[in-house]
mmCIF file of C-alpha atoms in Angstrom:
data_model
loop_
_atom_site.group_PDB
_atom_site.id
_atom_site.type_symbol
_atom_site.label_atom_id
_atom_site.label_comp_id
_atom_site.label_asym_id
_atom_site.label_seq_id
_atom_site.Cartn_x
_atom_site.Cartn_y
_atom_site.Cartn_z
ATOM 1 C CA MET F 165 -48.893 -27.306 52.630
ATOM 2 C CA TRP F 166 -49.173 -24.693 49.909
ATOM 3 C CA LEU F 167 -48.019 -22.073 52.429
ATOM 4 C CA THR F 168 -44.878 -24.121 53.134
ATOM 5 C CA ARG F 169 -44.106 -24.388 49.424
ATOM 6 C CA LEU F 170 -44.671 -20.672 48.949
ATOM 7 C CA LEU F 171 -42.386 -19.770 51.850
ATOM 8 C CA PHE F 172 -39.774 -22.231 50.588
ATOM 9 C CA ASN F 173 -39.838 -20.934 46.992
ATOM 10 C CA LEU F 174 -40.292 -17.219 47.762
ATOM 11 C CA PRO F 175 -36.568 -16.481 48.303
ATOM 12 C CA LEU F 176 -35.767 -18.338 45.086
ATOM 13 C CA LEU F 177 -38.334 -16.315 43.143
ATOM 14 C CA LEU F 178 -37.008 -13.075 44.615
ATOM 15 C CA VAL F 179 -33.432 -13.918 43.616
ATOM 16 C CA LEU F 180 -34.459 -14.872 40.084
ATOM 17 C CA GLY F 181 -36.548 -11.734 39.749
ATOM 18 C CA CYS F 182 -33.587 -9.551 40.658
ATOM 19 C CA ALA F 183 -31.171 -11.248 38.311
ATOM 20 C CA GLU F 184 -30.026 -9.056 35.439
ATOM 21 C CA THR F 185 -29.350 -10.122 31.926
ATOM 22 C CA PRO F 186 -25.606 -9.718 31.436
ATOM 23 C CA GLU F 187 -24.644 -6.977 29.016
ATOM 24 C CA GLN F 188 -23.309 -8.149 25.719
ATOM 25 C CA PRO F 189 -19.898 -6.689 24.913
ATOM 26 C CA ALA F 190 -19.939 -4.077 22.195
ATOM 27 C CA PRO F 191 -18.951 -5.485 18.814
ATOM 28 C CA LEU F 192 -15.426 -4.688 17.708
ATOM 29 C CA PRO F 193 -15.212 -1.809 15.254
ATOM 30 C CA PRO F 194 -14.351 -2.588 11.642
ATOM 31 C CA THR F 195 -10.829 -2.322 10.320
ATOM 32 C CA GLN F 196 -10.518 0.680 8.024
ATOM 33 C CA VAL F 197 -7.759 2.112 5.869
ATOM 34 C CA ASP F 198 -7.697 5.624 4.490
ATOM 35 C CA LEU F 199 -5.093 5.558 1.739
ATOM 36 C CA LYS F 200 -3.747 8.832 0.434
ATOM 37 C CA ILE F 201 -1.690 8.599 -2.756
ATOM 38 C CA GLU F 202 0.554 11.561 -3.518
ATOM 39 C CA SER F 203 2.191 11.587 -6.923
ATOM 40 C CA ALA F 204 4.960 14.051 -7.754
ATOM 41 C CA PRO F 205 4.893 15.861 -11.122
ATOM 42 C CA MET F 206 7.887 13.765 -12.227
ATOM 43 C CA ILE F 207 7.103 10.052 -11.943
ATOM 44 C CA ASN F 208 7.957 7.046 -14.066
ATOM 45 C CA PRO F 209 10.162 8.963 -16.543
ATOM 46 C CA ASP F 210 10.554 7.529 -20.031
ATOM 47 C CA THR F 211 13.840 7.414 -21.969
ATOM 48 C CA ASP F 212 13.484 11.121 -22.834
ATOM 49 C CA GLY F 213 12.953 12.043 -19.182
ATOM 50 C CA LYS F 214 9.269 12.828 -19.687
ATOM 51 C CA ALA F 215 6.877 11.922 -16.849
ATOM 52 C CA ALA F 216 4.373 9.138 -17.519
ATOM 53 C CA PRO F 217 1.516 7.470 -15.636
ATOM 54 C CA VAL F 218 2.353 4.369 -13.616
ATOM 55 C CA LEU F 219 0.341 1.232 -12.940
ATOM 56 C CA LEU F 220 -0.085 0.807 -9.177
ATOM 57 C CA ARG F 221 -1.333 -2.376 -7.565
ATOM 58 C CA VAL F 222 -2.606 -2.405 -3.997
ATOM 59 C CA TYR F 223 -2.537 -5.875 -2.454
ATOM 60 C CA GLU F 224 -4.315 -6.879 0.752
ATOM 61 C CA LEU F 225 -1.995 -9.459 2.312
ATOM 62 C CA ARG F 226 -2.292 -12.022 5.095
ATOM 63 C CA GLU F 227 1.504 -12.204 5.351
ATOM 64 C CA GLN F 228 4.258 -10.099 3.768
ATOM 65 C CA SER F 229 6.886 -12.777 3.181
ATOM 66 C CA SER F 230 5.908 -13.887 -0.334
ATOM 67 C CA PHE F 231 5.379 -10.265 -1.419
ATOM 68 C CA ASN F 232 8.726 -9.117 -0.003
ATOM 69 C CA GLY F 233 10.531 -12.128 -1.475
ATOM 70 C CA ALA F 234 9.118 -11.858 -4.998
ATOM 71 C CA ASP F 235 10.980 -10.240 -7.860
ATOM 72 C CA PHE F 236 9.417 -7.568 -10.066
ATOM 73 C CA PHE F 237 8.484 -9.823 -12.974
ATOM 74 C CA ALA F 238 6.950 -12.521 -10.750
ATOM 75 C CA LEU F 239 4.566 -9.903 -9.360
ATOM 76 C CA PHE F 240 4.009 -8.171 -12.693
ATOM 77 C CA ASP F 241 3.301 -11.318 -14.732
ATOM 78 C CA LYS F 242 1.830 -13.775 -12.222
ATOM 79 C CA ASP F 243 1.036 -12.037 -8.971
ATOM 80 C CA GLN F 244 -1.803 -14.360 -7.943
ATOM 81 C CA ALA F 245 0.350 -17.474 -8.317
ATOM 82 C CA THR F 246 3.317 -15.770 -6.641
ATOM 83 C CA LEU F 247 1.376 -14.479 -3.644
ATOM 84 C CA ALA F 248 -0.877 -17.580 -3.456
ATOM 85 C CA ALA F 249 -2.383 -17.996 0.016
ATOM 86 C CA ASP F 250 -1.068 -14.615 1.227
ATOM 87 C CA LEU F 251 -3.217 -12.654 -1.245
ATOM 88 C CA VAL F 252 -6.625 -11.564 0.030
ATOM 89 C CA ARG F 253 -7.503 -9.218 -2.857
ATOM 90 C CA LYS F 254 -6.007 -6.547 -5.079
ATOM 91 C CA GLN F 255 -6.843 -3.282 -6.812
ATOM 92 C CA GLU F 256 -5.172 -1.762 -9.857
ATOM 93 C CA LEU F 257 -4.937 1.976 -10.368
ATOM 94 C CA LEU F 258 -3.346 4.136 -13.032
ATOM 95 C CA ILE F 259 -1.644 7.071 -11.317
ATOM 96 C CA LYS F 260 -0.882 10.153 -13.397
ATOM 97 C CA PRO F 261 2.004 12.543 -12.719
ATOM 98 C CA GLY F 262 1.009 15.142 -10.116
ATOM 99 C CA GLU F 263 -2.196 13.284 -9.225
ATOM 100 C CA ASN F 264 -3.406 12.889 -5.649
ATOM 101 C CA LYS F 265 -6.007 10.279 -4.712
ATOM 102 C CA ALA F 266 -7.821 9.360 -1.532
ATOM 103 C CA ILE F 267 -9.157 5.816 -1.276
ATOM 104 C CA HIS F 268 -11.115 4.266 1.583
ATOM 105 C CA ILE F 269 -10.523 0.540 2.035
ATOM 106 C CA GLU F 270 -12.381 -1.823 4.331
ATOM 107 C CA PRO F 271 -9.970 -4.744 4.292
ATOM 108 C CA ALA F 272 -11.001 -8.340 4.831
ATOM 109 C CA GLY F 273 -10.693 -9.629 8.388
ATOM 110 C CA ASP F 274 -7.484 -11.551 7.741
ATOM 111 C CA THR F 275 -5.617 -8.666 6.064
ATOM 112 C CA ARG F 276 -2.478 -7.803 8.060
ATOM 113 C CA SER F 277 -0.737 -5.481 5.614
ATOM 114 C CA LEU F 278 -1.038 -3.652 2.323
ATOM 115 C CA GLY F 279 1.539 -4.280 -0.363
ATOM 116 C CA PHE F 280 2.113 -1.635 -3.033
ATOM 117 C CA PHE F 281 3.615 -2.453 -6.422
ATOM 118 C CA ALA F 282 4.454 0.158 -9.073
ATOM 119 C CA ALA F 283 5.211 -0.938 -12.635
ATOM 120 C CA PHE F 284 7.908 1.647 -13.333
ATOM 121 C CA ARG F 285 9.452 1.766 -16.826
ATOM 122 C CA LYS F 286 13.021 1.858 -15.549
ATOM 123 C CA LEU F 287 13.759 -0.764 -12.919
ATOM 124 C CA ASP F 288 17.410 0.148 -12.347
ATOM 125 C CA ASN F 289 17.589 1.763 -8.910
ATOM 126 C CA ALA F 290 13.776 1.820 -8.685
ATOM 127 C CA GLN F 291 11.978 1.289 -5.393
ATOM 128 C CA TRP F 292 8.916 -0.413 -6.892
ATOM 129 C CA ARG F 293 7.621 -2.082 -3.727
ATOM 130 C CA ALA F 294 6.367 -0.769 -0.380
ATOM 131 C CA VAL F 295 4.457 -2.300 2.533
ATOM 132 C CA ALA F 296 2.241 -0.789 5.227
ATOM 133 C CA PRO F 297 0.896 -2.661 8.262
ATOM 134 C CA VAL F 298 -2.856 -2.860 8.870
ATOM 135 C CA VAL F 299 -3.914 -2.884 12.526
ATOM 136 C CA ALA F 300 -7.179 -4.765 13.066
ATOM 137 C CA HIS F 301 -10.173 -2.836 14.451
ATOM 138 C CA GLN F 302 -8.390 0.492 14.037
ATOM 139 C CA ASN F 303 -8.580 3.453 11.685
ATOM 140 C CA ASN F 304 -5.386 3.057 9.649
ATOM 141 C CA MET F 305 -3.964 6.018 7.770
ATOM 142 C CA VAL F 306 -1.511 5.252 4.980
ATOM 143 C CA THR F 307 0.247 7.812 2.823
ATOM 144 C CA LEU F 308 1.870 6.459 -0.320
ATOM 145 C CA LYS F 309 4.278 8.828 -2.055
ATOM 146 C CA ILE F 310 5.392 8.296 -5.635
ATOM 147 C CA LYS F 311 8.342 10.340 -6.834
ATOM 148 C CA GLY F 312 10.550 9.513 -9.816
ATOM 149 C CA ASN F 313 10.870 5.724 -9.697
ATOM 150 C CA THR F 314 10.307 5.447 -5.963
ATOM 151 C CA LEU F 315 7.419 4.313 -3.766
ATOM 152 C CA ALA F 316 7.391 5.150 -0.058
ATOM 153 C CA ALA F 317 4.632 4.260 2.410
ATOM 154 C CA ASP F 318 4.016 5.820 5.813
ATOM 155 C CA ALA F 319 1.382 4.312 8.111
ATOM 156 C CA SER F 320 -0.264 5.039 11.442
ATOM 157 C CA ALA F 321 -3.298 3.676 13.275
ATOM 158 C CA GLU F 322 -5.632 4.996 15.914
ATOM 159 C CA PRO F 323 -8.666 3.599 17.686
ATOM 160 C CA PRO F 324 -12.067 4.616 16.361
ATOM 161 C CA PRO F 325 -13.573 7.640 18.169
ATOM 162 C CA ALA F 326 -15.905 5.458 20.254
ATOM 163 C CA LEU F 327 -12.930 3.546 21.675
ATOM 164 C CA ALA F 328 -10.530 6.445 22.052
ATOM 165 C CA VAL F 329 -9.444 7.062 25.624
ATOM 166 C CA LYS F 330 -10.720 10.377 26.910
ATOM 167 C CA PRO F 331 -8.282 12.457 28.980
ATOM 168 C CA ALA F 332 -9.023 12.688 32.699
ATOM 169 C CA GLU F 333 -10.565 15.938 33.817
#
């Protein structure tokens, strides 16, 4: 009787013994942004044409629509109310003429873009707003250039080194 049970259960025990624990997929890499701010020697000129520092706000945004649709004073005076549910968080920086800064940002998981706002003295013909996309689980590189009364953002993204595709040999 016990021999019959053993012979009956032996194949089952062998199959269970050979079963492997499935590999867990590797966790997704974090989203990262390396922001490089390049300020020209002549930024934010005053009425005499002398360069002056400028207040720069960096917004982490879920969506761009409220940021792109807002006017200067709505963002300057009441940015949190204006951006409401689209705002994840913000940083304020004072950028001096000719100053270059490098900032590493680890955005929140629901951040889809960075919004840049410069509080220039002269708003006529100023480009005080710029936006850069943030690609999730990638290393994002953003260069923000400030010249005169103009902001310009350039962005690119690449997979982290562990996920980068290696060329075939």
